[in-house]
XYZ file of C-alpha atoms in Angstrom:
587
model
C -27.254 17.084 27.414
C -26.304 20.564 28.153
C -22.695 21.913 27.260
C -20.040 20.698 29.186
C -18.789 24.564 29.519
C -21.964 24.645 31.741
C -20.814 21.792 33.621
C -18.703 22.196 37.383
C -16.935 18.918 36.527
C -16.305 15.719 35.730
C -18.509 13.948 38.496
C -21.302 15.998 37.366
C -21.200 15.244 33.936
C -21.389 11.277 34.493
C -23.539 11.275 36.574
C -25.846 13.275 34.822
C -25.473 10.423 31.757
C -25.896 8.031 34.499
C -29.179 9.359 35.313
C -30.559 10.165 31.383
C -29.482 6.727 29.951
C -28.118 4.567 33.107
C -28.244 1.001 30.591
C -26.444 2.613 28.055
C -23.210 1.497 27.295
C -20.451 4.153 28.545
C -16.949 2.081 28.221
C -16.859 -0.927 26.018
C -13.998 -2.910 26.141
C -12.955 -5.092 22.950
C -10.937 -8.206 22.897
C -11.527 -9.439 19.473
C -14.112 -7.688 17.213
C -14.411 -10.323 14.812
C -16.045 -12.848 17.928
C -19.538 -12.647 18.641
C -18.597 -12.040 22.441
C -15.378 -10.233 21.853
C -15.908 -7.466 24.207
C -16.827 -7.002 27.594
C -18.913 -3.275 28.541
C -19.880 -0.949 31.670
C -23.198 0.903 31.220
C -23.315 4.348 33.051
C -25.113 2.892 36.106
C -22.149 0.890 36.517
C -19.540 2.835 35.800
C -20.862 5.653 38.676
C -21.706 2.705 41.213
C -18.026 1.341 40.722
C -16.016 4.808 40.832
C -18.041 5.690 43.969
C -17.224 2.551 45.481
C -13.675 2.851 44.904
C -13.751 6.670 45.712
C -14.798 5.449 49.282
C -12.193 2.998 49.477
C -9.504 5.670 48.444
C -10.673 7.881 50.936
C -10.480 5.790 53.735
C -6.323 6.058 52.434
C -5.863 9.156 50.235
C -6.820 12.439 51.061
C -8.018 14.799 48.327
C -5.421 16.231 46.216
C -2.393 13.836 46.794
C -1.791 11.561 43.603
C -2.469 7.952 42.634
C -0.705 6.298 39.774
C -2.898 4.276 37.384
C -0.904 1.507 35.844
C -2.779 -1.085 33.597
C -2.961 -3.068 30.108
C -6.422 -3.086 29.187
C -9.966 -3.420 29.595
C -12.633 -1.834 32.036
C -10.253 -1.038 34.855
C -8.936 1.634 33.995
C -11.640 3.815 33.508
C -13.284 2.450 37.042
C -9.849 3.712 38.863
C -9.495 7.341 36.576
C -12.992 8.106 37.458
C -12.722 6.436 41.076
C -9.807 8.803 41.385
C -12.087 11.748 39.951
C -14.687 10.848 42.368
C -12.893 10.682 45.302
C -10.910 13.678 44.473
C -7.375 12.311 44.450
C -5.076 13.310 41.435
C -4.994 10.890 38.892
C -1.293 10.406 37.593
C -1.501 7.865 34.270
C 1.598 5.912 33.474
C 2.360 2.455 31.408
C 2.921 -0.867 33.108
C 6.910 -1.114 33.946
C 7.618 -3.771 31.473
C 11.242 -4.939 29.895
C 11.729 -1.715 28.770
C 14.488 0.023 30.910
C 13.969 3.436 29.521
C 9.913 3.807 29.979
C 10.828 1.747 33.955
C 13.554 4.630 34.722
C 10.702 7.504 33.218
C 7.984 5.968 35.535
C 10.393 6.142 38.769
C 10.947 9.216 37.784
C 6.761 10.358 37.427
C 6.540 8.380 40.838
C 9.126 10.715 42.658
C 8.020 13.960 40.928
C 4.350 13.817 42.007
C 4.904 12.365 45.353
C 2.932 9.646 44.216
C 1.030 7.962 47.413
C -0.380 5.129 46.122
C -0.514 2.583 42.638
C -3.742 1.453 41.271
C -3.933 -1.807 38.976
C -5.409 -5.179 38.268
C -4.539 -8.103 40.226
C -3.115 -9.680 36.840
C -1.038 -6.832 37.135
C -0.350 -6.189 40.825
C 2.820 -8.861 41.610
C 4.258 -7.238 38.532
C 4.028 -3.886 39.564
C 4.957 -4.908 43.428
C 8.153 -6.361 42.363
C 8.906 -3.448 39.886
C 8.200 -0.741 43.014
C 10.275 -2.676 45.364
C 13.490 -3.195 42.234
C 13.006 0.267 41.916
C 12.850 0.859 46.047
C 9.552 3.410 45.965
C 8.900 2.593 49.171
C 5.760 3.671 51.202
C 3.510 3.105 48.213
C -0.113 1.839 48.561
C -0.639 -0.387 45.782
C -3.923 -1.492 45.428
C -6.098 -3.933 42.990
C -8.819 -1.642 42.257
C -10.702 -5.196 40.478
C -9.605 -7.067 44.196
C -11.784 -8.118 47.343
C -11.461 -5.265 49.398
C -12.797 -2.683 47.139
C -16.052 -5.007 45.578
C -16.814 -5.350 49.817
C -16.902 -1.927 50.241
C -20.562 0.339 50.079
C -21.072 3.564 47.806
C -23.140 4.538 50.838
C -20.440 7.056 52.235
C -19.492 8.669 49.144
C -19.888 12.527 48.885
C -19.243 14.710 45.803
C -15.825 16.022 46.877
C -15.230 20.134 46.638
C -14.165 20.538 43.349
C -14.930 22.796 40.419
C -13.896 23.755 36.986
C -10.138 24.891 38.742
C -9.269 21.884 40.548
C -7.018 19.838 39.361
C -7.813 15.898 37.695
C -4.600 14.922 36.875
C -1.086 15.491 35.776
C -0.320 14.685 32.221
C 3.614 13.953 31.843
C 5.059 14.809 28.522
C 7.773 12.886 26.721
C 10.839 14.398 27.883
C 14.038 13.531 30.143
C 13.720 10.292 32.149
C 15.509 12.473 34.760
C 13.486 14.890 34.675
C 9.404 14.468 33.975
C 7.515 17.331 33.949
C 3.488 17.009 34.890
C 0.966 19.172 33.028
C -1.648 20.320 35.653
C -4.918 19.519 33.746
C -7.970 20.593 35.681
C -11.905 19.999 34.905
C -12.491 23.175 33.310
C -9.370 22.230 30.644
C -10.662 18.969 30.215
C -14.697 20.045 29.872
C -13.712 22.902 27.657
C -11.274 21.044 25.349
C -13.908 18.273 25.178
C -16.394 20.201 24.192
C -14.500 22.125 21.718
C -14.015 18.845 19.983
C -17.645 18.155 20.135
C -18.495 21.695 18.802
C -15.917 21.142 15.982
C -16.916 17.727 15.145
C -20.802 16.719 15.182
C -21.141 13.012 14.641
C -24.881 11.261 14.499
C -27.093 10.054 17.205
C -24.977 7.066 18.638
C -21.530 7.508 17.298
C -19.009 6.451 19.388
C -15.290 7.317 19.728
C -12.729 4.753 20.039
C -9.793 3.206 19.261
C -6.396 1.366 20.714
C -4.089 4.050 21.529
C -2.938 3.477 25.301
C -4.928 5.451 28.433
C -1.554 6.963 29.135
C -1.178 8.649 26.425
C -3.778 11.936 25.864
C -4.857 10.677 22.124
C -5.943 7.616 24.176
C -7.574 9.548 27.922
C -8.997 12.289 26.163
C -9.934 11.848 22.582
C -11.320 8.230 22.854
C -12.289 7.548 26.693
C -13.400 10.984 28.094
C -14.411 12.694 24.623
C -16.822 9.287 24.610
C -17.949 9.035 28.098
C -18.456 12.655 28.967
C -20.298 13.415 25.823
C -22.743 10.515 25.952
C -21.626 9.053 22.722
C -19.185 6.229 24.916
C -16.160 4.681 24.368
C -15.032 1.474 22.748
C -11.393 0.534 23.807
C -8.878 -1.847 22.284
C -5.580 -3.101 23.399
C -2.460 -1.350 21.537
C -0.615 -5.188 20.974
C -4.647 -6.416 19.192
C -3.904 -3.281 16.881
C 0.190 -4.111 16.644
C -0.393 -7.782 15.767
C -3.458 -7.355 13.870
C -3.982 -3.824 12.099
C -6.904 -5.003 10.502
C -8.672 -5.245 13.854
C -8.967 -1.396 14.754
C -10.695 -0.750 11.168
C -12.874 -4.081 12.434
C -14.234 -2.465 15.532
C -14.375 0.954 13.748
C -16.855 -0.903 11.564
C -18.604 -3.385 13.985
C -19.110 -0.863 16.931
C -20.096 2.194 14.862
C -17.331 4.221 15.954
C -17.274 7.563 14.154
C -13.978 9.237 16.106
C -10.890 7.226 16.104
C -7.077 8.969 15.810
C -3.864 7.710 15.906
C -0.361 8.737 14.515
C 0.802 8.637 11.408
C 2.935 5.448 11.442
C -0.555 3.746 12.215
C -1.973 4.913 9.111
C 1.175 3.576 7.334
C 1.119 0.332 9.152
C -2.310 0.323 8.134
C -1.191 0.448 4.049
C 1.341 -2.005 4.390
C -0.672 -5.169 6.565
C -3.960 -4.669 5.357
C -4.862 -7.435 3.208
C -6.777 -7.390 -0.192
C -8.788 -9.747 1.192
C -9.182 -8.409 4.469
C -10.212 -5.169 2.775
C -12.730 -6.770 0.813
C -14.674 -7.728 3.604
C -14.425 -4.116 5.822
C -17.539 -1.136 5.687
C -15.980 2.113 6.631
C -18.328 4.032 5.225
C -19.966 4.920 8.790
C -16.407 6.505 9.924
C -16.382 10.353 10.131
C -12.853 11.477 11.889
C -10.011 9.272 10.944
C -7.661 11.237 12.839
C -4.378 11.436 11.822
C -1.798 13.454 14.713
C 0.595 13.457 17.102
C 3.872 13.010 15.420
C 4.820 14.635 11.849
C 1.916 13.771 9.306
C 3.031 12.732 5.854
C 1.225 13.086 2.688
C 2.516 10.388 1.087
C 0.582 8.428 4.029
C -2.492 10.044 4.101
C -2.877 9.889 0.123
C -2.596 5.840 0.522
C -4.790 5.581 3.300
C -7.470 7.646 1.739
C -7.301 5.948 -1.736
C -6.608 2.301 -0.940
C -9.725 2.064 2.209
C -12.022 4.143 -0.392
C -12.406 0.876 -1.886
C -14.138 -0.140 2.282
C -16.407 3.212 1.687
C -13.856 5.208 3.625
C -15.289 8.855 2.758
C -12.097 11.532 1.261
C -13.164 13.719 4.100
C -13.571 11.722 7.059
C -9.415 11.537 6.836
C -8.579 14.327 8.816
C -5.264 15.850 10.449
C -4.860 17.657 13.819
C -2.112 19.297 15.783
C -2.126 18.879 20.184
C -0.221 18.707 22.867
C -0.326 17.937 26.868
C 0.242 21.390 27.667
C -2.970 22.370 25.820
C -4.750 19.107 27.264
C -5.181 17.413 23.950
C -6.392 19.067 20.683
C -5.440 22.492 19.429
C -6.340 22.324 15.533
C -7.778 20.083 12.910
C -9.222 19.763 9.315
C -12.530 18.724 9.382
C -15.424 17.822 6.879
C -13.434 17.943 4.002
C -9.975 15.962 2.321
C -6.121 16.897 4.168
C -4.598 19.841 2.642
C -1.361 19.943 1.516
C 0.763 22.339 -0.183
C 4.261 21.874 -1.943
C 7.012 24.947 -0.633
C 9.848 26.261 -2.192
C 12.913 24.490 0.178
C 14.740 27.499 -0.001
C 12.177 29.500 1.357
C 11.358 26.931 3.879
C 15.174 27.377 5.099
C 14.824 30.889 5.824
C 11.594 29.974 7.916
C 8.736 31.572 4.832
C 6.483 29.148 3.500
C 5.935 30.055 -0.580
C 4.504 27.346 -3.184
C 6.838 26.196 -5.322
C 5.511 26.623 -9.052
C 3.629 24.034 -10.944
C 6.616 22.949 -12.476
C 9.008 22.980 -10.406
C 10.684 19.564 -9.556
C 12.165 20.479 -6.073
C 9.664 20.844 -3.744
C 8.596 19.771 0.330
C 5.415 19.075 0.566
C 3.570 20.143 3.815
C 0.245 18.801 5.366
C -2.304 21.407 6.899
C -3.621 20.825 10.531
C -6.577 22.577 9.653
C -8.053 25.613 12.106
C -8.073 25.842 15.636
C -10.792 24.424 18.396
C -11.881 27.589 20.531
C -8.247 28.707 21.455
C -5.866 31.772 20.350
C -2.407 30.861 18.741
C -0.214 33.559 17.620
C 3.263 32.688 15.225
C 5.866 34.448 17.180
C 9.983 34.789 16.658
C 10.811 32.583 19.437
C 14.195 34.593 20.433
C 12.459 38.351 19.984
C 8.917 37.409 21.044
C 8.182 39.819 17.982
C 4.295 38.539 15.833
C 4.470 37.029 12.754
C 2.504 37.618 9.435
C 1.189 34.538 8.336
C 3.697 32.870 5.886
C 6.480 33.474 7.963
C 7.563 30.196 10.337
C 7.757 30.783 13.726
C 7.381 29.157 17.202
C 3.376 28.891 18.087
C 2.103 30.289 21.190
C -1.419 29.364 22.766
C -3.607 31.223 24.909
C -7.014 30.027 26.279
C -9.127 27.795 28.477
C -7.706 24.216 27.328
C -4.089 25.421 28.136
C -3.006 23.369 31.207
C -2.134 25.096 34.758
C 1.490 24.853 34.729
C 3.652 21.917 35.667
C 3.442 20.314 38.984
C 5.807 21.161 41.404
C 7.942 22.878 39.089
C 7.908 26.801 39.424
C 10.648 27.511 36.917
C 9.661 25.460 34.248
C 5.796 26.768 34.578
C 7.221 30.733 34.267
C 9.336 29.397 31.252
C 6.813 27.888 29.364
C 3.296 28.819 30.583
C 4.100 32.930 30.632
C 5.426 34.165 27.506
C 5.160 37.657 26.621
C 5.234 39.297 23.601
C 7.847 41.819 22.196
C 4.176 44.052 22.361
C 3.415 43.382 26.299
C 0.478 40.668 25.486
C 1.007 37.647 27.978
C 0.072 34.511 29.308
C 0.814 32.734 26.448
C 2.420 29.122 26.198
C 5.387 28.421 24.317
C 4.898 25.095 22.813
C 8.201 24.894 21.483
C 6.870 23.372 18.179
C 7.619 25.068 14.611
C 4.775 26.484 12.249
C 3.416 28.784 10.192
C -0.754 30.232 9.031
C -1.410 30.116 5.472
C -5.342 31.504 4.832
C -6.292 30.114 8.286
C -4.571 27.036 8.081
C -2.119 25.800 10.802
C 0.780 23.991 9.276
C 3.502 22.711 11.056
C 7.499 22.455 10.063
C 9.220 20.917 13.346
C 10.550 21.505 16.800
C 13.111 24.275 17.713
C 15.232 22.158 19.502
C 15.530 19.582 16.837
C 16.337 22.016 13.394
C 19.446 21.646 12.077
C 21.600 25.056 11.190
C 23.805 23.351 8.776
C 26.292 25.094 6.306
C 24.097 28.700 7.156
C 21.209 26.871 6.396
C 17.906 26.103 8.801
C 17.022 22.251 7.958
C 14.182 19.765 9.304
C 15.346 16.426 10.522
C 12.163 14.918 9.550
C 12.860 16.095 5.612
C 15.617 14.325 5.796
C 14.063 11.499 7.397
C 11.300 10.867 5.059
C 13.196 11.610 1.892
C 15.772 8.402 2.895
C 12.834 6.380 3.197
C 11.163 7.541 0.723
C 14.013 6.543 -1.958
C 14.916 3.195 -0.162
C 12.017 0.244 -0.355
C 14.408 -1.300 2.284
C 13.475 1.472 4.739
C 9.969 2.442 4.312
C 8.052 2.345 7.215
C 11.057 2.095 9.331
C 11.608 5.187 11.866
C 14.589 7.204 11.311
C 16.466 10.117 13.296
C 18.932 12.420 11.662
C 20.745 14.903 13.924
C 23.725 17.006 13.704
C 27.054 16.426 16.357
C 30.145 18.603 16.991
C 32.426 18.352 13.715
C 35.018 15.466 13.545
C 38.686 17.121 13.187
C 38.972 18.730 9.453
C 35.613 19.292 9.023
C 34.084 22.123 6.754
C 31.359 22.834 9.184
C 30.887 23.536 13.290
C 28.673 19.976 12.902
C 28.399 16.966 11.353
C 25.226 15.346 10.291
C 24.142 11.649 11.426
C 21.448 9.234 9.942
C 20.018 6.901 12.506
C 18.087 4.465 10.687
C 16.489 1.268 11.380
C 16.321 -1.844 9.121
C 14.346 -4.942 9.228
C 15.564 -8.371 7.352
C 18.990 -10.463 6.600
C 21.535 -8.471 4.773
C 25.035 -8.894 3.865
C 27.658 -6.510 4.928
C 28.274 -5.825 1.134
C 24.412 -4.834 1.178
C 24.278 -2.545 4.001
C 26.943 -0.807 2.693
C 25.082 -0.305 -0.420
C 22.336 0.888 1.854
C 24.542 3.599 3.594
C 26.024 4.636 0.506
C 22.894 5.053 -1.388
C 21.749 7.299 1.846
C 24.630 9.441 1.619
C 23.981 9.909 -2.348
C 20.099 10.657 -1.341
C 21.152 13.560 0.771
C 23.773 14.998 -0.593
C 21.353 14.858 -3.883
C 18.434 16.393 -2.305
C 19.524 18.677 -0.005
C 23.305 19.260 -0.955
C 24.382 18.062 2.236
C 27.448 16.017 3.111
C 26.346 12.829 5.590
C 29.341 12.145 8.191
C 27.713 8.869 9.720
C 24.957 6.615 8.677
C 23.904 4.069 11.562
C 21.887 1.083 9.996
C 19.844 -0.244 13.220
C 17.857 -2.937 14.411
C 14.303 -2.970 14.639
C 12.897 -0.917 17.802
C 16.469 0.848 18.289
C 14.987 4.170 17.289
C 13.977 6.100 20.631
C 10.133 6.947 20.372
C 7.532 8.110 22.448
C 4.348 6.247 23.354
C 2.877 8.030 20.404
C 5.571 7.488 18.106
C 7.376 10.807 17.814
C 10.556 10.703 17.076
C 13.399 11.101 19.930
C 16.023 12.717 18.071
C 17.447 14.288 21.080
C 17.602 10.943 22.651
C 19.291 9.550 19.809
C 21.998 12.414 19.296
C 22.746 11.390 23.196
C 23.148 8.004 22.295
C 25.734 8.459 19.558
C 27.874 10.743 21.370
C 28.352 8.430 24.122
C 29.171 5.262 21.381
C 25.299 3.833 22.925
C 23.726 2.556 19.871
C 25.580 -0.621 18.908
C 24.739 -0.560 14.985
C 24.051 -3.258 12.829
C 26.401 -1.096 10.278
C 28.490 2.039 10.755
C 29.333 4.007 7.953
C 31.684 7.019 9.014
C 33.520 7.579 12.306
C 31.918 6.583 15.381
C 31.696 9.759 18.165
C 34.840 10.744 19.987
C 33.105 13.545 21.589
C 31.424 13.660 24.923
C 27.272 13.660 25.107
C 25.687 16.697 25.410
């Protein structure tokens, strides 16, 4: 198969498969890998024949270049409707299913209204759901449409044509986790999704037949791109789990690692963790992962502590020390930026001090304070410079700044939103270079490697002092058995009257079991005492919450933001409070 920076576009490169191995499998979909019919498949024949048939059947209501949501759970649908979508050249917009949650049904209304979205495409398991959702919601004028219904298996591929597209043209729009209010679309075209593909491909060789796979959800670009897209356009196909098999099961995603000879499969670090915790003894016994070769660890903060656990406890299932890998992404840059590859995670333990006036030095063999820092390796075919984010001014490597990307994965802009594009898609340098994106993320190179320290927005100036939440975070879970694995969000909030400082910091922590009050207030206090140990900081609040009250995103990260919003405005309803509640107004 030739390279897919030779390739016009999608369409071209499935078909292309379809033709060279049409009874090969291109999407398989599993329900339970440990059945002997646990999964259900498409080979490339099929999966052409079915997203030309629906590409007619779109035409005859979309015209090229106006947007279709894709909402479903799982299975084979969704990739028939993304690449019906592709094929019929109508703008894919992915979103998740408007369940209970009010927060992720407000985000999607929001998607809906900022693409002018014309039309919905699900299952019918899914389509009264998502009916009485659009109507609650009053999106009115929507076509929603069964893509698995009657209408679309009665119509012919006879009328299809290759639609007038090329490497420029836009596929879809990629919404990153942001304001409900608000959503802002990443324009990601064929030529960022071939070239970012094949980047990966370039950077990570696997043997004849390995596949990429995994549970994350097709909304989310981990999911779309690294497992789906990276497997069908490639040739190697895709195997594809549902994300509640992998929540009530973890076993079951190392299962169909093994069982389907997947050798790419990522997800974020709390999977990895979840992974340490539920994994049985004897469940491990029985597991071969001695065929996996990119273990991907990304998306949200990667912690050492995780990656040394998951590397030394599935050794024992022939895990291999360097198939665990790290990476660093983002929307804006379509999906991957950097990653270690072919070798263990590299990690190096700072001086704090240093850290907290943005330099990254190595704390001395002996030294007992230390943060320890994970490497996201070296980056896939793309330029990334460490700039000063409020002079623009370069920085040496060693010295933390905000990253800046430049190069053919980086997306075209938002949709529909002029402002934000020139804000974050045309940074210049204090020099004159430009064209760069500001990703808005925290980082530094040390001999080549990328490692990053946080997000601008979220750092905490504290006492003259630059601080990352997620230090704090991990230290108080660290310390506490009752709060491992348990997210976290510490922020800072205007100062209470009398305070020594213009803010006061907040821990937002959840916790999962039956305590007494007397216990939880053990559990606060010993937070405090971790913190003001550790990093000589005074806590103001500590908010002991239940299980799921931590704002995430669908790939885990961390909504601090969110969370500071919700405090200020008395929203979070704690199981224990531990310092004054917010008198002041959200921000």
């Amino acid at each position: 198969m030739p390279s897919l920076r030779d390739t016009s576009d999608l369409i071209s490169a499935v078909r292309e498969n379809a033709v060279d191995k049409p009874a090969e499998e291109a999407v398989i979909h599993v329900h339970d890998p440990e059945q002997e019919d646990g999964h259900t498949s498409l080979t490339y024949a099929e999966l052409d024949r079915r997203a030309r048939r629906l590409a007619v059947y779109l035409r005859q209501h979309l015209a090229a270049g106006e947007r279709a949501l894709l909402q479903y759970s799982s299975g084979t649908d969704f990739p028939v409707a993304f690449f019906g979508c592709v094929y019929a050249g109508v703008i894919a917009v992915p979103a998740p299913l408007p369940e209970s949650n009010q927060r992720e049904q407000l985000r999607v209304k929001g998607i809906v209204r900022d693409a002018d979205v014309r039309a919905v495409l699900t299952s019918t398991t899914q389509l009264d759901q998502v009916a009485a959702w659009a109507e609650a919601e009053q999106l009115t004028g929507l076509l929603l449409l069964a893509t698995d219904g009657e209408e679309v298996a009665a119509t012919g591929t006879e009328g299809w044509e290759h639609p007038a597209v090329d490497r420029a043209t836009p596929v879809m729009l990629q919404y990153t986790s942001g304001s409900t209010s608000e959503p802002k679309g990443a324009v990601i075209t064929h030529g960022n999704l071939l070239h970012n593909i094949q980047a990966m491909k370039d950077a990570l060789p696997l043997p004849d037949g390995g596949r990429h796979g995994g549970w994350i959800p097709m909304h989310h670009d981990m999911g779309l791109i690294g497992h789906l897209l990276g497997g069908v356009l490639t040739g190697r196909s895709a195997v594809l789990m549902p994300p509640m098999t992998f929540v009530r099961r973890p076993h079951l995603w190392l299962r169909a690692v093994e069982r389907y000879d997947v050798k790419y499969s990522c997800a974020p670090n709390f999977a990895y963790a979840l992974l340490n915790d539920r994994v049985t003894d004897q469940q491990l016994a029985t597991l071969d992962l001695s065929s996996w070769r990119y273990a991907g660890n990304g998306s949200e903060p990667i912690q050492a502590r995780t990656l040394r656990a998951f590397s030394e406890r599935f050794r024992l299932a022939g895990l291999r020390p360097a198939s665990v890998a790290t990476g660093y992404g983002m929307a804006e840059a379509t999906l991957l930026v950097a990653s270690a590859t072919h070798r263990p995670p590299l990690t190096l333990r700072v001086d704090p001090e240093a850290l907290e006036q943005h330099r990254i030095v190595r704390a001395g063999p002996a030294e007992d304070r230390y943060r320890e820092l994970v490497s996201c390796g070296s980056l896939f075919d793309i330029e990334a410079i460490i700039v000063a984010p409020d002079s623009g001014e370069r920085l040496p490597d060693g010295r933390i700044g905000e990253i800046w990307l430049r190069g053919e994965s980086v997306a075209h802009g938002y949709w529909n939103n002029e402002p934000a594009t020139r804000q974050t898609f045309e940074a210049t340098t204090q020099d004159g270079d430009t064209g760069f994106l500001r990703t808005g993320d925290l980082g530094a190179f040390v001999d080549g490697d990328l490692f990053i320290t946080g997000r601008i927005k979220e750092t905490l100036f504290m006492h003259g002092r630059n601080l990352y939440p997620q230090d704090i975070e991990h230290e108080v879970q660290r310390q506490h058995s009752e709060l491992r694995s348990l997210p976290g969000a510490a922020f800072t909030v205007p100062a209470g009257p009398g305070g020594t400082s213009a803010e006061d910091l907040v821990i937002t922590q959840e916790i999962r079991g039956r305590f007494s009050e007397a216990e939880l207030t053990r559990i606060s206090t010993g937070i405090k005492q971790t913190v003001s140990r550790e990093f000589g900081l005074p806590v103001a609040s500590v908010a002991l919450l239940r299980p799921g009250a931590v704002h995430r995103t669908t790939s885990g990260k961390i909504q601090r933001v969110a969370m500071r919003r919700l405090f200020l405005g008395n929203g979070l309803r704690p199981l224990h409070l531990d310092g004054p509640p917010s008198s002041a107004q959200p921000a």
